[in-house]
Coordinates of C-alpha atoms in Angstrom, one line a residue:
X1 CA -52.8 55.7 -10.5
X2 CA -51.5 56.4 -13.8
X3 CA -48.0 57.3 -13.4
X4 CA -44.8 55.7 -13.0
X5 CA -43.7 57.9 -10.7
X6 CA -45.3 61.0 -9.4
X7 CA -44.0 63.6 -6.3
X8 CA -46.1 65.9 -4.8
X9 CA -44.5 69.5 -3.3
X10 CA -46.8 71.3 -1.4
X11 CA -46.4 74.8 0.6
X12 CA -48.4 76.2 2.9
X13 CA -48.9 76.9 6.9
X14 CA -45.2 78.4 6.8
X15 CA -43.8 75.0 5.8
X16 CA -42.8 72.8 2.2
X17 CA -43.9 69.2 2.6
X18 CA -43.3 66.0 0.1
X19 CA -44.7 62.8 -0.8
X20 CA -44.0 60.7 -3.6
X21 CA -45.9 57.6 -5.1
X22 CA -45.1 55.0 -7.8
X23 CA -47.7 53.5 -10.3
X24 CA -50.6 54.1 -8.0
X25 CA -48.7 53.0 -4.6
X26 CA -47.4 56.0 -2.1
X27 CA -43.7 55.4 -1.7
X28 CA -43.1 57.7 1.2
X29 CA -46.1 59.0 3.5
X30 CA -46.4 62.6 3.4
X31 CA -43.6 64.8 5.6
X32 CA -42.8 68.1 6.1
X33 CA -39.4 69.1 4.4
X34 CA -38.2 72.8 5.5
X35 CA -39.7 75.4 7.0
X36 CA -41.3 77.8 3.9
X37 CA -43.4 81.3 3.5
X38 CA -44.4 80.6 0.3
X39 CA -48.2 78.6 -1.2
X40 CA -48.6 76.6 -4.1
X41 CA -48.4 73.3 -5.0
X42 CA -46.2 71.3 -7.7
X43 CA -47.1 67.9 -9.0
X44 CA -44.4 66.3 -11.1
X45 CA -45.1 63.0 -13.0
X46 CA -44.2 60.5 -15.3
X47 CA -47.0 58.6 -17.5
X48 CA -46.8 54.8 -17.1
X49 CA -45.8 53.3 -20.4
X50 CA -47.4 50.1 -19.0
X51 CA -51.1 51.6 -18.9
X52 CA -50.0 53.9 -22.1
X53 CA -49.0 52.9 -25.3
X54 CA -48.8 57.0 -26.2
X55 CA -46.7 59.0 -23.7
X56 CA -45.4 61.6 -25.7
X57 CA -46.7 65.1 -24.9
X58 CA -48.8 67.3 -27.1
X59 CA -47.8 70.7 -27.0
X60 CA -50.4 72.4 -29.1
X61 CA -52.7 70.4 -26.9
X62 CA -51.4 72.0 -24.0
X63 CA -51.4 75.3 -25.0
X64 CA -55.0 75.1 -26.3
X65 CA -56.3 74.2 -23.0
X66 CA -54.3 76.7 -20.9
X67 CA -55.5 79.3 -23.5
X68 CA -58.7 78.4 -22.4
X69 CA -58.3 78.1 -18.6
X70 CA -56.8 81.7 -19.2
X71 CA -59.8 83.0 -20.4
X72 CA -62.2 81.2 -17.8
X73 CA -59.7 82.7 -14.8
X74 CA -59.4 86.1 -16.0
X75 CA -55.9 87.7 -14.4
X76 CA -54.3 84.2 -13.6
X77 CA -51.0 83.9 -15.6
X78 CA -49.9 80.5 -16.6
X79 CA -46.7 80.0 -18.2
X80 CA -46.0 76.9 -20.2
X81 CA -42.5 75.9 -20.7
X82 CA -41.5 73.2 -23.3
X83 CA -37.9 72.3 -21.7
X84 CA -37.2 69.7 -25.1
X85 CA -37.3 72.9 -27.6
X86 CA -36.9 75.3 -25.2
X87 CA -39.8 77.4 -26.4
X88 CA -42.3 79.4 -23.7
X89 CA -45.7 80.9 -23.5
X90 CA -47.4 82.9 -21.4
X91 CA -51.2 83.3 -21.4
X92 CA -52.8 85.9 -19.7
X93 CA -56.5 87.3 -20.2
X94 CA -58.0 90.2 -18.1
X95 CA -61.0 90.2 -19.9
X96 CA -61.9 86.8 -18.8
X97 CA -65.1 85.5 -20.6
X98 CA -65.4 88.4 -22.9
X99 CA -62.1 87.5 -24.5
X100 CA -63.1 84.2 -25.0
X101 CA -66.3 84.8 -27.1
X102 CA -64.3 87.9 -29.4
X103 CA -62.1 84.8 -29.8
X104 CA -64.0 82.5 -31.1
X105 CA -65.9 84.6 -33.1
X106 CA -62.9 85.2 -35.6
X107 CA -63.6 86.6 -38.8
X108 CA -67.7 86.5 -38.0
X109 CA -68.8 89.6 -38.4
X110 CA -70.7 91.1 -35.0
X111 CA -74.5 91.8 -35.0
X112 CA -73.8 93.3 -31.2
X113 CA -71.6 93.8 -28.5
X114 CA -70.3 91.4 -26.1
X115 CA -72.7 91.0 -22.9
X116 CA -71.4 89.7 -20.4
X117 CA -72.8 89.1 -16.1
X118 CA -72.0 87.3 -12.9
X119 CA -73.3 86.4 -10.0
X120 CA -73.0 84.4 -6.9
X121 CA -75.8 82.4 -4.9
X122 CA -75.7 79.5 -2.6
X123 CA -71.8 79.0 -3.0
X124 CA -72.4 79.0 -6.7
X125 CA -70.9 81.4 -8.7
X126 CA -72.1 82.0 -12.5
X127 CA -70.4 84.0 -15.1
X128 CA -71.8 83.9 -18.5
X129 CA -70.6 85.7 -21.7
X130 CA -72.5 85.8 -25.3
X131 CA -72.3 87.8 -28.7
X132 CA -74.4 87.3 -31.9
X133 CA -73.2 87.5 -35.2
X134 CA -74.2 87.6 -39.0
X135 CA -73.5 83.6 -39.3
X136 CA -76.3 81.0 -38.8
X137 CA -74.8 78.2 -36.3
X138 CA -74.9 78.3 -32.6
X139 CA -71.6 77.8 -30.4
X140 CA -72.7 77.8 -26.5
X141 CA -69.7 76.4 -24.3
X142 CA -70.5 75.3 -21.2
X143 CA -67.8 74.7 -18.3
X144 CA -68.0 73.4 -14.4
X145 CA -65.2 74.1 -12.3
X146 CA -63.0 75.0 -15.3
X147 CA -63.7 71.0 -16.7
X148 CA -65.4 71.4 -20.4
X149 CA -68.9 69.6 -20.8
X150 CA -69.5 68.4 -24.8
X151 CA -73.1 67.4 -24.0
X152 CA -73.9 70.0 -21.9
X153 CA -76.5 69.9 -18.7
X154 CA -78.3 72.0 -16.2
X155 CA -76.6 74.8 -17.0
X156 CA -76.7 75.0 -20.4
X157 CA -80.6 74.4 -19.8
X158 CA -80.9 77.3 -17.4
X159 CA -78.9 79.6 -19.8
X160 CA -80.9 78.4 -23.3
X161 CA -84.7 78.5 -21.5
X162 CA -83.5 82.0 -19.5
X163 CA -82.6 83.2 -23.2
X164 CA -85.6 82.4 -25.2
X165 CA -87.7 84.0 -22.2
X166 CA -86.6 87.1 -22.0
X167 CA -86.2 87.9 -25.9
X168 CA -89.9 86.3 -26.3
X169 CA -90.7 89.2 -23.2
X170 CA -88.9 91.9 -24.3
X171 CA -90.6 91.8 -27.4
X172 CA -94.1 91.4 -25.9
X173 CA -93.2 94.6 -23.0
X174 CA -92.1 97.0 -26.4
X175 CA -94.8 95.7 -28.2
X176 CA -92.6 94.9 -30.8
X177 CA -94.3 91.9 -32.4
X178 CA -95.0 93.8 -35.5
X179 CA -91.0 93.3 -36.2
X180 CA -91.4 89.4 -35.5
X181 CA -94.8 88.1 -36.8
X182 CA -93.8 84.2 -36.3
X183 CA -93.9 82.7 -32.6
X184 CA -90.5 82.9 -31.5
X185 CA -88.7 79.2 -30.2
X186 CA -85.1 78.9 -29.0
X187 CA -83.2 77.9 -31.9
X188 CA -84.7 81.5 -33.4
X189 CA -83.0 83.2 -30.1
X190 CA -79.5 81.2 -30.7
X191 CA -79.0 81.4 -34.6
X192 CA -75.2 83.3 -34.7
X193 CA -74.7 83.1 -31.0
X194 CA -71.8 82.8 -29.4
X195 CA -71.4 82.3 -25.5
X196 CA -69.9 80.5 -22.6
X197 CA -71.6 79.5 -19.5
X198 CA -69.0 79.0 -16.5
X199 CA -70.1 78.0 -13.5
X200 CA -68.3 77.0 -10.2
X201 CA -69.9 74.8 -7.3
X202 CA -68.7 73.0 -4.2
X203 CA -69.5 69.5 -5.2
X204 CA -71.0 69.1 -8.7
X205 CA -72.7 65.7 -10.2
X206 CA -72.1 64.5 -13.8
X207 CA -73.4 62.1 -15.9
X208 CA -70.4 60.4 -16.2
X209 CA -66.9 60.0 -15.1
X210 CA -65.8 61.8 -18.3
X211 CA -67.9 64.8 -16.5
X212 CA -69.2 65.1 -20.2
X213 CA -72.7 66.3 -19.0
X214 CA -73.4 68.3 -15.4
X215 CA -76.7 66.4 -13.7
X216 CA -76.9 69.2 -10.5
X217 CA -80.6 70.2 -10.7
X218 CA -79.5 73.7 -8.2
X219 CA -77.6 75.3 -11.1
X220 CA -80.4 75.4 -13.6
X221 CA -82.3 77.6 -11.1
X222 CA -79.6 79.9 -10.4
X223 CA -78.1 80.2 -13.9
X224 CA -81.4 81.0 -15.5
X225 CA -81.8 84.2 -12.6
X226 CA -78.6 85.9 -13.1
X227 CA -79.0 85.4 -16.9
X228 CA -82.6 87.1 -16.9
X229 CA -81.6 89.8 -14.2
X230 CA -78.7 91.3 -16.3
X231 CA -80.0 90.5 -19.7
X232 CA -83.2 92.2 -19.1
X233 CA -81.1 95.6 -17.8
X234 CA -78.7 95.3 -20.9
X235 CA -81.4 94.7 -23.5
X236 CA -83.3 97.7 -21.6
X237 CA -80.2 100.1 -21.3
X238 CA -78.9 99.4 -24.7
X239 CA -82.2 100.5 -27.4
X240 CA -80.2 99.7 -30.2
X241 CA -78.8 96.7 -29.7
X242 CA -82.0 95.1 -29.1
X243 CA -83.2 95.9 -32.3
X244 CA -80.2 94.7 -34.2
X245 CA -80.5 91.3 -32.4
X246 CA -84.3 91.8 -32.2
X247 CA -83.5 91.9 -36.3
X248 CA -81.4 89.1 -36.1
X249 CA -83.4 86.8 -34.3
X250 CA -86.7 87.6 -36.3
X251 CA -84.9 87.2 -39.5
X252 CA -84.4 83.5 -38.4
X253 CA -87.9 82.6 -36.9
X254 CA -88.8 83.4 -40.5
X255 CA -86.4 81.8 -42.2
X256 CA -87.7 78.4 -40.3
X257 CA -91.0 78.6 -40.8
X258 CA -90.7 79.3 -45.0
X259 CA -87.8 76.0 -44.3
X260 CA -90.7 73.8 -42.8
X261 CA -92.9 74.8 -45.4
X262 CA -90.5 73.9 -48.1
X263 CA -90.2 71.1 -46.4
X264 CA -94.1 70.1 -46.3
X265 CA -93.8 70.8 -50.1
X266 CA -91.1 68.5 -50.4
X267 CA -93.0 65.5 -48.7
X268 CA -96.4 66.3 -50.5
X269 CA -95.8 66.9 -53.8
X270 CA -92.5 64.9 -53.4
X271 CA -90.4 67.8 -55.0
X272 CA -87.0 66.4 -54.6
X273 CA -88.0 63.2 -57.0
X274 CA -88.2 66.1 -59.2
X275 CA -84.5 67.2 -58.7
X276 CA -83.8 64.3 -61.0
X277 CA -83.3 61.5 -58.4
X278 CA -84.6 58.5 -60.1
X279 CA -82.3 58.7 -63.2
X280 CA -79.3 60.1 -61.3
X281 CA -79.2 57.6 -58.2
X282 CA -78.1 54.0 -59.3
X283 CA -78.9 52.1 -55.9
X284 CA -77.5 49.1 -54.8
X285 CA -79.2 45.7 -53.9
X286 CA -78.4 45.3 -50.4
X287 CA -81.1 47.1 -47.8
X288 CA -78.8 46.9 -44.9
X289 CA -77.1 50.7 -44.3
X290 CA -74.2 48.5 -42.9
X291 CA -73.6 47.3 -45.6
X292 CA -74.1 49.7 -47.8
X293 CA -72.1 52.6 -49.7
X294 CA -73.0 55.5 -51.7
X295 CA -70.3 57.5 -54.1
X296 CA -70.5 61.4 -54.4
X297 CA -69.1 61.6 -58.2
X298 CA -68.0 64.5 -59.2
X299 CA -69.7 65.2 -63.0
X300 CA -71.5 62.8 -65.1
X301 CA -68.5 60.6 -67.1
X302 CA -67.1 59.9 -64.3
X303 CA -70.5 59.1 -62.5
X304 CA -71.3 57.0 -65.6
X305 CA -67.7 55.0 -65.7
X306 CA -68.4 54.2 -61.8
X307 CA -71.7 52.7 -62.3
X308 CA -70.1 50.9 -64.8
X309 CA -67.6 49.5 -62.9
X310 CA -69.4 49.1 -59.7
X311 CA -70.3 46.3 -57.4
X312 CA -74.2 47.1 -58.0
X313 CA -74.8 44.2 -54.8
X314 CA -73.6 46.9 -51.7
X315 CA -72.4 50.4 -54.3
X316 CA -74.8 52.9 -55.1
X317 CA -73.4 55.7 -57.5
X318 CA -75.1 59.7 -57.2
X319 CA -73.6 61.8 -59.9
X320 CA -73.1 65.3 -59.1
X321 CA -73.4 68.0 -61.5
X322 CA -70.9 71.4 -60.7
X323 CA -70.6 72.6 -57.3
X324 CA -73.3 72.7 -54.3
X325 CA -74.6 75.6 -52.8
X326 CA -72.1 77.4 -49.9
X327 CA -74.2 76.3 -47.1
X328 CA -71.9 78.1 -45.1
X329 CA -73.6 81.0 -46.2
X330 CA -77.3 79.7 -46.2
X331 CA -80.0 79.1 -43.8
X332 CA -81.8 76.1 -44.2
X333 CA -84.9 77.1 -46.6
X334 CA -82.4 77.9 -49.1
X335 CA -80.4 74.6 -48.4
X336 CA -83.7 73.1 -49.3
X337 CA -84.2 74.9 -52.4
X338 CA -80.7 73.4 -53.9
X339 CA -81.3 70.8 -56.4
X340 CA -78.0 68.8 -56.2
X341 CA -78.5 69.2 -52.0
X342 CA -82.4 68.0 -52.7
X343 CA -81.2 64.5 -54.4
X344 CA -78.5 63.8 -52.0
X345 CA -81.1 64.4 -48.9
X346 CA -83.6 62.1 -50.8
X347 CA -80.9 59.6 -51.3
X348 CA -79.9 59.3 -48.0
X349 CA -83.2 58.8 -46.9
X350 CA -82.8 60.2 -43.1
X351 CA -84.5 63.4 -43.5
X352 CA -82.7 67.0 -43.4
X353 CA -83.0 70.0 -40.2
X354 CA -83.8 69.5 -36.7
X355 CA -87.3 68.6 -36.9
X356 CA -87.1 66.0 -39.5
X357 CA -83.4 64.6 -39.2
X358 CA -83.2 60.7 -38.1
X359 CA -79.4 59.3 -38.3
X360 CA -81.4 56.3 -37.8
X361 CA -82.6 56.3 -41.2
X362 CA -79.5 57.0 -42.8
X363 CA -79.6 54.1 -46.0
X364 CA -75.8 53.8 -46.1
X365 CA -72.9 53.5 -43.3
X366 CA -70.5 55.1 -46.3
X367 CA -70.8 58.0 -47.6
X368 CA -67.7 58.1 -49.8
X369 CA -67.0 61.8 -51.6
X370 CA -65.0 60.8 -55.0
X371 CA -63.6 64.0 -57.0
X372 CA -60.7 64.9 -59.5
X373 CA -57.3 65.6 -57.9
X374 CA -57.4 69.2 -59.1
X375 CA -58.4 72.6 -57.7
X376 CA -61.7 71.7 -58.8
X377 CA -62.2 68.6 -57.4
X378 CA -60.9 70.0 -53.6
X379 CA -63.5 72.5 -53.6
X380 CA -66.0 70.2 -54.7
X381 CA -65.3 67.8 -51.8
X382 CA -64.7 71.4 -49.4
X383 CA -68.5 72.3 -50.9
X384 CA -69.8 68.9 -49.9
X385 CA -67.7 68.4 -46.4
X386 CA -69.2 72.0 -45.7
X387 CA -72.5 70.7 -45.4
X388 CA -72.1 67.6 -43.9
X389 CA -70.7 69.7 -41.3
X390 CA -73.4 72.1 -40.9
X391 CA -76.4 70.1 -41.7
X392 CA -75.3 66.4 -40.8
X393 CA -72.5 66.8 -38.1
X394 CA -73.7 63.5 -36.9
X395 CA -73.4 61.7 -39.6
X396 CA -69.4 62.9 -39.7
X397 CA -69.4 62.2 -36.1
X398 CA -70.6 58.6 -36.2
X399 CA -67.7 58.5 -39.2
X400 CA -69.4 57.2 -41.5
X401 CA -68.4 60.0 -44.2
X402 CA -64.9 59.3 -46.3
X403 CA -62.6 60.8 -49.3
X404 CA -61.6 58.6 -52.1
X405 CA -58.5 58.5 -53.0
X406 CA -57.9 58.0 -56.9
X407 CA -54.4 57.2 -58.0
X408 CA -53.0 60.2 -59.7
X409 CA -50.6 58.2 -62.1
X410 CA -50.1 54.7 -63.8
X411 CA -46.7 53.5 -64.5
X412 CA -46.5 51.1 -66.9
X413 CA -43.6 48.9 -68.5
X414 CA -44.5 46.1 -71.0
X415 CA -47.8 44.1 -69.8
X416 CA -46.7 45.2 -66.0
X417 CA -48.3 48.2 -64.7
X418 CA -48.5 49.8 -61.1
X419 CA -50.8 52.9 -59.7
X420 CA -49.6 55.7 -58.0
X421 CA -50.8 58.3 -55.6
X422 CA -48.5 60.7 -55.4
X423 CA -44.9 61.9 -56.8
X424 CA -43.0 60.0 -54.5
X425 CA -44.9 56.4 -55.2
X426 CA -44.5 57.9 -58.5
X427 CA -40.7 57.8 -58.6
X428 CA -40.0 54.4 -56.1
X429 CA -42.5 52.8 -59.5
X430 CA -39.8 54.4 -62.4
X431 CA -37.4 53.4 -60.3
X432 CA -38.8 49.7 -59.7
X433 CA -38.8 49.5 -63.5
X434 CA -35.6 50.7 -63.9
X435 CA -33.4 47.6 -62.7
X436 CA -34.6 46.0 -65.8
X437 CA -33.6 49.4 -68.1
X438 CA -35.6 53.0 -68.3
X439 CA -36.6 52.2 -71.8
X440 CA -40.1 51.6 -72.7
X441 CA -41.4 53.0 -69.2
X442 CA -44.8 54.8 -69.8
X443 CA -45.7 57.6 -67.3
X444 CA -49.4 58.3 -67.5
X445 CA -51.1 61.2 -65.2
X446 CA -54.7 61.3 -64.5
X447 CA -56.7 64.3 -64.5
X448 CA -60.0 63.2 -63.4
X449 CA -61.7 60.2 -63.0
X450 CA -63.8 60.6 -66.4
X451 CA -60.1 59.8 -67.8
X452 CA -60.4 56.1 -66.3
X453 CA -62.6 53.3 -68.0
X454 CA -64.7 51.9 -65.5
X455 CA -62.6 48.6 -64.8
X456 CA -59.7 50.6 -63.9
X457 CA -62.2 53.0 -61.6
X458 CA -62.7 49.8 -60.1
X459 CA -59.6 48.6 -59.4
X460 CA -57.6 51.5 -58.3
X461 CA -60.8 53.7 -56.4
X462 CA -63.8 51.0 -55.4
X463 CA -62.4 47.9 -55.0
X464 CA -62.5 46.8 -50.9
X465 CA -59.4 44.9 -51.8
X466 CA -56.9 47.8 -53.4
X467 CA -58.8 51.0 -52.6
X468 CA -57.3 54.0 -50.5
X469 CA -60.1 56.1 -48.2
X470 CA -59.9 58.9 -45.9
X471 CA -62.6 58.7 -43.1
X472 CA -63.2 62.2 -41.9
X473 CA -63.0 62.2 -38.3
X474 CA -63.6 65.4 -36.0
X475 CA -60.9 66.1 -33.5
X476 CA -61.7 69.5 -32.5
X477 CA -65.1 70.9 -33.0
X478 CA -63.8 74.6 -33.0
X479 CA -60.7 74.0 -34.9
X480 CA -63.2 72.2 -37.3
X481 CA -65.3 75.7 -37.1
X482 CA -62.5 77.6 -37.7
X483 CA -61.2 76.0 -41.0
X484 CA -64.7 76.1 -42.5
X485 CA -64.6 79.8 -41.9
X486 CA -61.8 80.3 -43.0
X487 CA -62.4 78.0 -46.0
X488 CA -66.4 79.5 -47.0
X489 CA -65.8 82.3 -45.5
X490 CA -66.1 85.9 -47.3
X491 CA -62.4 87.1 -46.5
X492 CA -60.5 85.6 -49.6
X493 CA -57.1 86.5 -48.9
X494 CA -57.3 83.6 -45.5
X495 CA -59.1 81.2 -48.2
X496 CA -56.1 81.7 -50.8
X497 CA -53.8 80.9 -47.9

């Protein structure tokens, strides 16, 4: 339905047959060519430029997904061939599932071995592989016949309620509750987990025509037995590393409950108004969050020449002193305990962790991150990005957090004057300037915003009319991951890089 033209070559029952179609239509019906021994079938087609206005191909794309349809079909090999560069790749993975999650885990450091069970019931056939390591996010992928499922389903229910049962038994059969004094709940069981849940039916039902979320109510049933069968064996088998996940897993139920205390604190004795908020947050007027934005400063001149030079109807200034906490390294009850983390929270008004977090509350629909163009400045705005990713991810989702963009020079001749952003607007300005004669041309280079009055601030940074923004979007939740890691990550040499 999508292509301009599309030609189907299929072999099987000792012969090759054909059939070709055009923007939805078949052309020819489908006929049997030669006689053949081989099976297999070739689809070759052309994207309609009429139903798209994008038809160039993706290679990194392409190789990303066959990477991963590699690793859910252990011992297939798929070759990818790029006949415009004539580059090719071949991905093969015999260790199917297991591969996958020593993938993904990257530079994570492992708190046990890879697990990893099948098993078939009903026509439905479950393989599931998971690993836990020393970071504090969860990363479950869930596939259905090879097709990807963002929001999940019945299978990724099966697997998380099959998960938190048998830990919470396991540690009631050893008696081991000594080691984990606090009631155990799921998230306590995921905290550094990694796994994939891939399952394979005759006729499964989604939510959606994006198959975004699997509705079968069967596979919730069958995942969760295979999943307790074989984790019960290997947690059984394996004394040791049930107690380094038992460790693990025990370290985070705690962890929570001294967060939701901190978090009672905070709303009863209102602990983050202490943090300094009501002298560091100059609000705005407006009381709609759509029309409303807030400005991350980096350091207090520059905080002081943007509420200066504000629109104080719809801008709302937070100064920021130095740089966050890592919260790539923190669990949440330290998170809590951050001042500069405590003000922003209390500014934006929507609560913080996954009991008291309400996007709906969020007080303004920009959240704008304005540092100095330096080494500095970029790891503030990595610092702050960081957690937005690991303790708002829906906030950055719904796009409402962006990057200011200060000009890094002003070029200025006479009473004329023009802003620049980087060395090449730089140059096309001198040059401008130029056709009336190089003298008297005035180069100036900004080091941070505190440099700027607040008129100019105004002009060049927070004015609707003039200003440049980033909105930070999220194109690939692992690729996202990744760079994080590699970014707050303890191995300094990938950082550097």
């Amino acid at each position: 339905a999508l292509s301009e033209e599309l030609t189907l070559k299929i072999c099987r029952d000792g012969g090759q047959y054909e059939q070709k179609y055009a923007n939805g239509k078949a052309q020819t019906k489908l006929k049997k060519i030669k006689a053949s021994k081989d099976t297999g079938t070739e689809i070759t087609f052309k994207p309609s430029k009429e139903i798209f206005s994008f038809v160039n191909f993706d290679i990194d794309k392409i190789n990303k997904r066959v990477q991963e349809l590699s690793f859910l079909n252990a011992g297939v090999n798929i070759l990818v061939e790029d006949k415009k560069t004539g580059k090719s790749k071949k991905f093969s993975n015999s260790g199917g599932l297991s591969s996958y999650v020593k993938f993904l885990k990257g530079r994570k450091q492992n708190i046990s071995e890879i697990f990893h069970c099948e098993g078939e019931q009903d026509g439905l056939s479950v393989e599931i592989a998971l690993q836990w390591n020393d970071a504090y996010s969860e990363n479950v992928l869930c596939y259905t016949n090879n097709i990807p499922q963002k929001d999940g389903g019945t299978h990724l229910s099966g697997f998380r309620s099959s998960l938190t049962r048998v830990m919470k038994s396991f540690i009631k059969k050893e008696e081991l509750n000594k080691k984990s004094p606090v009631e155990l709940l799921g998230e306590d069981v995921r905290e550094g987990l990694t796994a994939i849940v891939s399952v394979k039916i005759p006729d499964p039902k989604f939510s959606s025509q994006t198959k975004e979320k699997l509705v079968s109510s069967e596979v919730e049933g069958i995942v969760s037995a295979v999943l307790n069968k074989s984790l019960n064996e290997f947690l059984l088998e394996n004394p040791k590393e049930a107690m380094a996940i038992l460790s693990k897993v025990s370290e985070a139920a705690l962890a929570r409950e001294a967060a939701r205390k901190a978090r009672e604190m905070t709303r009863r004795k209102g602990v983050l108004e202490l943090a300094g908020l009501p002298g560091k947050l100059s609000d705005c007027q407006e009381k709609d969050p759509a029309l409303s934005e807030i400005y991350l400063v980096e350091g207090d001149s520059a905080g002081g020449s943007a509420k200066q030079g504000r629109n104080r109807k719809y801008q709302a200034i937070l100064p920021l002193k130095g740089k966050i906490l890592n919260v790539q390294k923190a669990r949440i009850d330290k998170v809590l305990s951050s001042a500069e983390i405590g003000t922003m929270v209390k500014a934006f008004g929507c609560g913080i962790g996954t009991e008291d977090f309400d996007i709906d509350k969020l007080r303004y629909h920009r959240i704008i991150i304005m540092t100095d163009a330096d080494v500095d400045g970029s790891h503030i705005r990595t610092l702050l990005l960081t957690f937005f990713y690991q303790q708002y991810y829906d906030i950055l989702e719904r796009g409402h957090v962006y990057i200011a963009m200060p000009p890094l020079y002003k070029i200025s001749k006479g009473k004329s004057f023009v802003y620049a952003s980087d060395e090449d607007e730089k140059e096309n300005a001198v040059k401008e300037f130029s056709k009336s004669g190089s003298k008297g041309i005035d180069v100036q280079r900004y080091k941070g915003l505190g440099e700027m009055n607040p008129d100019q601030l105004w002009e060049t940074t927070m004015d609707p009319e003039n200003r440049r923004m980033m909105r930070v979007d999220i194109k690939d939740a692992q690729d996202a991951t990744d760079m994080f890691e590699t970014l707050m990550g303890d191995d300094v040499e990938p950082r550097r890089e």
